[in-house]
Coordinates of C-alpha atoms in Angstrom, one line a residue:
M14 CA -16.5 -8.2 -31.2
S15 CA -13.5 -5.3 -30.4
M16 CA -10.1 -6.6 -29.8
F17 CA -10.4 -5.7 -26.1
S18 CA -13.7 -8.1 -25.9
D19 CA -11.9 -10.6 -27.8
R20 CA -8.6 -11.0 -25.6
L21 CA -10.6 -10.7 -22.2
Q22 CA -13.0 -13.9 -23.7
K23 CA -9.7 -15.8 -24.4
N24 CA -8.2 -14.8 -21.0
H25 CA -10.9 -16.2 -18.9
H26 CA -11.4 -19.2 -20.8
R27 CA -7.6 -19.7 -20.4
L28 CA -7.0 -18.6 -17.0
K29 CA -10.0 -19.9 -15.0
P30 CA -9.5 -23.3 -15.1
W31 CA -5.8 -23.1 -13.9
A32 CA -7.2 -20.4 -11.1
D33 CA -9.6 -23.6 -10.2
R34 CA -6.9 -26.0 -10.4
Q35 CA -4.5 -23.4 -8.4
Q36 CA -7.2 -23.0 -5.5
T37 CA -6.9 -19.2 -6.2
Q38 CA -9.7 -17.0 -6.2
A39 CA -8.1 -13.8 -7.3
F40 CA -6.0 -13.4 -10.4
R41 CA -5.1 -10.7 -13.3
L42 CA -7.6 -11.3 -16.4
Y43 CA -6.0 -8.7 -18.7
D44 CA -2.5 -7.2 -18.0
W45 CA -2.1 -4.2 -20.6
D46 CA -2.1 -7.0 -23.3
I47 CA -3.1 -4.6 -26.0
P48 CA -1.3 -1.3 -26.3
E49 CA -4.3 0.7 -27.5
Y50 CA -6.1 -0.4 -24.1
P51 CA -3.5 0.8 -21.3
C52 CA -5.3 -0.8 -18.1
S53 CA -5.3 -4.1 -15.6
V54 CA -8.3 -6.2 -14.9
D55 CA -8.1 -8.2 -11.7
L56 CA -10.6 -10.6 -10.8
Y57 CA -11.3 -10.9 -6.9
K58 CA -13.6 -13.9 -6.5
D59 CA -17.1 -12.2 -8.4
E60 CA -15.7 -8.7 -8.1
L61 CA -13.5 -6.7 -10.6
V62 CA -10.7 -4.4 -9.9
V63 CA -9.8 -2.2 -13.2
A64 CA -6.6 -0.1 -12.8
D65 CA -6.7 3.0 -15.8
R66 CA -3.2 3.5 -17.0
G67 CA -4.1 5.7 -19.5
R68 CA -1.9 9.0 -20.5
A69 CA -3.4 12.1 -18.6
G70 CA -5.2 13.9 -21.2
S71 CA -5.7 11.6 -23.8
E72 CA -8.9 11.4 -25.6
R73 CA -8.1 8.2 -27.1
D74 CA -7.3 6.2 -24.0
A75 CA -10.3 7.8 -22.0
L76 CA -12.6 6.7 -24.9
H77 CA -10.8 3.0 -24.7
F78 CA -11.1 3.0 -20.9
Q79 CA -15.1 3.7 -21.3
E80 CA -15.4 0.9 -23.6
V81 CA -13.6 -1.5 -21.1
L82 CA -15.8 -0.7 -18.3
F83 CA -18.9 -1.3 -20.7
I84 CA -17.6 -4.4 -21.9
L85 CA -16.8 -5.6 -18.5
K86 CA -20.3 -5.1 -17.4
E87 CA -21.5 -6.9 -20.5
Q88 CA -19.3 -9.8 -20.0
F89 CA -19.5 -9.9 -16.1
P90 CA -23.2 -8.7 -15.5
G91 CA -23.9 -7.7 -12.0
A92 CA -20.3 -8.1 -10.7
P93 CA -19.1 -5.0 -8.9
V94 CA -16.3 -2.9 -10.8
H95 CA -13.9 -1.1 -8.9
V96 CA -12.1 1.6 -10.8
K97 CA -8.7 2.6 -9.8
K98 CA -6.3 5.4 -11.1
R99 CA -2.9 4.6 -11.8
R100 CA 0.1 7.1 -12.0
I101 CA 3.8 7.4 -10.7
Q102 CA 3.2 7.9 -6.8
T103 CA 5.0 8.0 -3.6
R104 CA 4.7 5.4 -1.0
T105 CA 2.9 7.7 1.1
E106 CA 0.5 8.5 -1.7
K107 CA 0.2 4.7 -3.1
Y108 CA -1.1 3.7 0.4
Q109 CA -3.3 6.5 1.7
R110 CA -6.8 5.5 2.2
L111 CA -9.0 6.5 -0.4
G112 CA -12.5 6.0 1.0
Q113 CA -14.2 4.6 3.7
D114 CA -16.6 1.9 2.2
E115 CA -15.2 -0.9 4.2
N116 CA -15.4 -3.1 1.2
W117 CA -13.7 -6.5 2.6
K118 CA -13.5 -9.5 1.1
I119 CA -11.7 -12.9 2.0
I120 CA -9.8 -14.3 -0.7
Q121 CA -8.6 -18.1 -1.1
E122 CA -5.0 -18.8 -2.4
G123 CA -4.0 -22.2 -2.4
P124 CA -3.7 -23.3 1.7
A125 CA -4.1 -19.5 2.7
K126 CA -6.9 -16.9 3.0
F127 CA -6.1 -13.2 2.6
L128 CA -8.3 -9.8 3.7
V129 CA -8.6 -7.8 0.9
N130 CA -10.3 -4.3 0.6
L131 CA -11.0 -3.7 -3.2
Q132 CA -12.5 -0.1 -2.9
D133 CA -10.7 2.1 0.4
Y134 CA -7.0 2.0 -1.3
L135 CA -5.5 2.3 -4.2
D136 CA -3.9 -1.2 -3.6
T137 CA -6.2 -4.2 -2.3
G138 CA -3.8 -5.4 0.2
L139 CA -2.8 -8.5 -1.7
F140 CA 0.3 -8.2 -4.6
L141 CA -1.1 -11.0 -6.9
D142 CA 2.2 -11.1 -8.9
H143 CA 4.0 -12.5 -5.8
R144 CA 1.6 -15.6 -5.7
P145 CA 4.6 -17.9 -6.7
L146 CA 7.1 -16.0 -4.1
R147 CA 4.5 -16.8 -1.6
H148 CA 4.7 -20.3 -2.7
W149 CA 8.3 -20.5 -2.0
I150 CA 8.7 -19.0 0.8
R151 CA 5.9 -21.6 2.4
K152 CA 7.9 -24.2 1.0
E153 CA 11.1 -23.0 2.4
A154 CA 10.3 -21.8 5.9
A155 CA 10.0 -24.9 8.1
G156 CA 12.0 -24.4 11.2
K157 CA 13.7 -21.1 9.9
R158 CA 13.9 -17.6 11.4
V159 CA 12.1 -15.4 8.9
L160 CA 12.1 -11.6 8.5
N161 CA 9.9 -10.0 6.1
L162 CA 10.8 -5.9 5.5
F163 CA 8.2 -3.8 4.1
C164 CA 5.7 -6.5 4.7
Y165 CA 2.5 -4.4 3.9
T166 CA -0.5 -6.6 5.3
G167 CA 1.8 -9.5 6.0
A168 CA 0.9 -12.1 2.8
I169 CA 4.2 -13.6 2.6
S170 CA 4.6 -13.5 6.6
V171 CA 1.0 -15.6 6.3
A172 CA 2.8 -18.2 4.0
A173 CA 6.3 -18.4 6.0
A174 CA 4.1 -19.1 9.4
Q175 CA 2.0 -21.7 7.6
G176 CA 5.5 -23.4 6.2
G177 CA 6.5 -23.5 10.0
G178 CA 8.8 -20.6 10.2
S179 CA 9.3 -18.2 13.0
V180 CA 8.0 -14.9 11.6
T181 CA 9.2 -11.3 12.3
S182 CA 7.1 -8.4 10.1
V183 CA 8.4 -5.0 9.9
D184 CA 6.8 -2.0 8.0
L185 CA 6.3 1.4 9.1
S186 CA 2.3 1.7 9.0
E187 CA 0.5 0.2 12.0
R188 CA -2.4 0.0 10.2
Y189 CA -0.9 -2.3 7.7
L190 CA 0.6 -4.7 10.6
E191 CA -2.8 -4.8 12.0
W192 CA -4.1 -5.9 8.7
G193 CA -1.6 -8.4 9.1
R194 CA -2.4 -9.5 12.4
E195 CA -6.3 -10.3 11.1
N196 CA -4.7 -12.2 8.1
F197 CA -2.8 -14.3 10.5
R198 CA -5.9 -14.8 12.7
L199 CA -7.8 -15.8 9.4
N200 CA -5.4 -18.5 8.9
K201 CA -5.8 -19.8 12.5
L202 CA -2.4 -18.4 13.1
E203 CA -1.7 -16.9 16.7
P204 CA -0.2 -13.6 15.7
G205 CA 1.5 -13.5 19.3
N206 CA 3.8 -16.4 18.8
H207 CA 5.3 -14.4 15.7
R208 CA 6.8 -10.4 15.9
F209 CA 4.8 -7.5 14.3
V210 CA 7.2 -4.4 14.5
G211 CA 6.5 -0.6 13.2
A212 CA 9.3 0.9 12.1
D213 CA 11.2 2.4 9.2
V214 CA 13.3 -0.5 7.6
V215 CA 15.9 1.8 6.2
S216 CA 16.8 3.3 9.8
E217 CA 16.7 -0.1 11.2
L218 CA 19.1 -1.9 8.6
S219 CA 21.6 0.8 9.1
G220 CA 21.8 0.2 12.6
P221 CA 23.9 -2.7 14.0
T222 CA 23.3 -6.1 13.2
R223 CA 21.6 -7.6 16.7
E224 CA 19.9 -10.6 15.3
K225 CA 20.2 -13.2 12.5
Y226 CA 17.8 -14.6 10.3
D227 CA 17.8 -18.1 7.8
L228 CA 15.5 -16.1 5.3
I229 CA 14.8 -12.7 4.6
I230 CA 12.4 -11.1 2.0
L231 CA 13.2 -7.4 1.2
D232 CA 10.5 -6.1 -0.9
P233 CA 10.9 -2.4 -0.9
P234 CA 8.5 0.5 -2.7
T235 CA 10.1 2.2 -5.7
F236 CA 10.4 5.6 -4.0
S237 CA 8.8 6.6 -0.4
N238 CA 9.5 9.7 1.5
S239 CA 7.0 9.3 4.7
K240 CA 7.3 11.9 7.4
K241 CA 8.1 9.2 9.4
M242 CA 11.2 8.2 7.8
E243 CA 14.7 9.6 8.6
R244 CA 15.2 10.1 4.8
D245 CA 13.6 9.2 1.6
L246 CA 14.1 6.0 0.2
D247 CA 14.8 5.1 -3.9
V248 CA 15.0 1.5 -4.9
Q249 CA 17.6 2.3 -7.5
R250 CA 19.7 4.6 -5.6
D251 CA 19.6 2.7 -2.2
H252 CA 19.2 -1.2 -2.9
A253 CA 22.8 -2.1 -2.9
R254 CA 23.1 -1.0 0.7
L255 CA 19.8 -2.4 1.6
I256 CA 20.9 -5.7 0.0
S257 CA 24.2 -5.8 2.0
A258 CA 22.5 -4.9 5.4
C259 CA 19.9 -7.8 4.9
V260 CA 22.7 -10.3 3.9
R261 CA 24.7 -9.1 7.3
R262 CA 21.8 -10.3 8.9
V263 CA 21.5 -13.8 6.8
H264 CA 22.8 -17.0 9.1
R265 CA 25.5 -19.0 6.9
G266 CA 23.5 -21.0 4.4
G267 CA 20.7 -18.7 4.5
H268 CA 19.2 -16.2 1.9
L269 CA 17.4 -13.3 0.8
Y270 CA 14.7 -12.5 -1.8
F271 CA 15.3 -9.0 -3.0
S272 CA 11.9 -7.8 -5.3
T273 CA 11.7 -4.5 -6.8
N274 CA 8.4 -3.3 -9.2
K275 CA 10.4 -0.7 -10.8
S276 CA 10.3 -1.0 -14.4
D277 CA 13.6 0.0 -15.5
F278 CA 15.6 -1.3 -12.5
R279 CA 19.0 -2.1 -13.0
L280 CA 21.0 -4.1 -10.2
D281 CA 24.3 -2.9 -9.1
K282 CA 27.1 -4.9 -10.8
D283 CA 29.3 -4.3 -7.9
L284 CA 27.0 -6.6 -6.0
L285 CA 27.7 -9.5 -8.2
G286 CA 31.2 -9.6 -7.2
R287 CA 30.3 -9.7 -3.4
F288 CA 27.7 -11.8 -3.4
K289 CA 26.0 -15.3 -4.9
I290 CA 23.0 -13.6 -7.0
A291 CA 20.6 -15.4 -9.2
D292 CA 17.8 -13.7 -11.1
V293 CA 14.6 -15.9 -10.3
S294 CA 12.3 -13.0 -12.1
K295 CA 10.7 -15.2 -15.1
A296 CA 9.9 -18.2 -12.4
S297 CA 8.5 -15.7 -10.2
V298 CA 6.2 -13.8 -12.4
P299 CA 2.8 -16.2 -12.7
P300 CA 1.1 -17.0 -15.7
D301 CA -1.6 -14.5 -15.6
F302 CA 1.0 -11.9 -15.8
H303 CA 1.8 -11.5 -19.4
R304 CA 4.4 -8.3 -19.1
S305 CA 8.0 -9.0 -18.9
K306 CA 8.6 -6.4 -16.0
T307 CA 5.9 -7.0 -13.5
H308 CA 8.7 -6.8 -11.2
R309 CA 12.1 -8.2 -10.8
C310 CA 13.2 -10.9 -8.2
Y311 CA 16.8 -12.2 -7.0
R312 CA 18.0 -14.9 -4.9
V313 CA 21.2 -13.5 -2.9
S314 CA 23.2 -15.1 -0.4
E315 CA 26.8 -15.3 0.5
L316 CA 29.4 -16.2 -1.6
T317 CA 31.0 -19.7 -0.5
A318 CA 34.8 -20.5 -1.0

């Protein structure tokens, strides 16, 4: 039995009972646990999504990835396997449509259901590593005005609405906003009772503060250069400005969650003197994600006297 085969079996034996207790049908089975096998494997109910993270031109990585595919078919006979090629990408490339298979699937996550597409896009429509954050938002949202920026397909917005919040979801892509509306309908939430706004988040935050919220979620892409944007976005360069603009839009006593997937992200130290910031990254990474730098997550609010 290969190292990968052994690890996959152990992970499945450990994680499947946990996922069942959480009523979670989608979780990560393998998170690049072994350096020689650079990939991730996600289970979506009865289908597998495999991300190839091997080095371009590496014969060893290519051979190991073929071994991964063989073992998956051996351990999960009959399960469809969807292969994704991972590399550094702009947000425009990352969210471009890759196919027209219309492979839609409904996934249960606790009290919520989400529509995912396992084949047509690089990402499926549901960020599995944000499962704890969705849980937090659901618990905190009751009676609050919630703003979800770079909302993607609105999974966090669904959690906020289920928790009793009034939710505004903002994204540049109308396609993903409509996906978000479908997620609301799937959970018997009326999209018309909430707001879905197609806009450039960076430009919106640069403008005057017209409305305030009790809870804001800011989860920008690492980099974006969409033609629809007035200027490109680099999360390392721009995060201090974005966070500051968000805090100005938070009611006294409210707070912001800022998250980024940039692996070498460094928080601007000047922010520590201006705002109350708690690094909640460790608590925000779920048990099925082993790599310590899956994402960084911070809880930000105004300093109080």
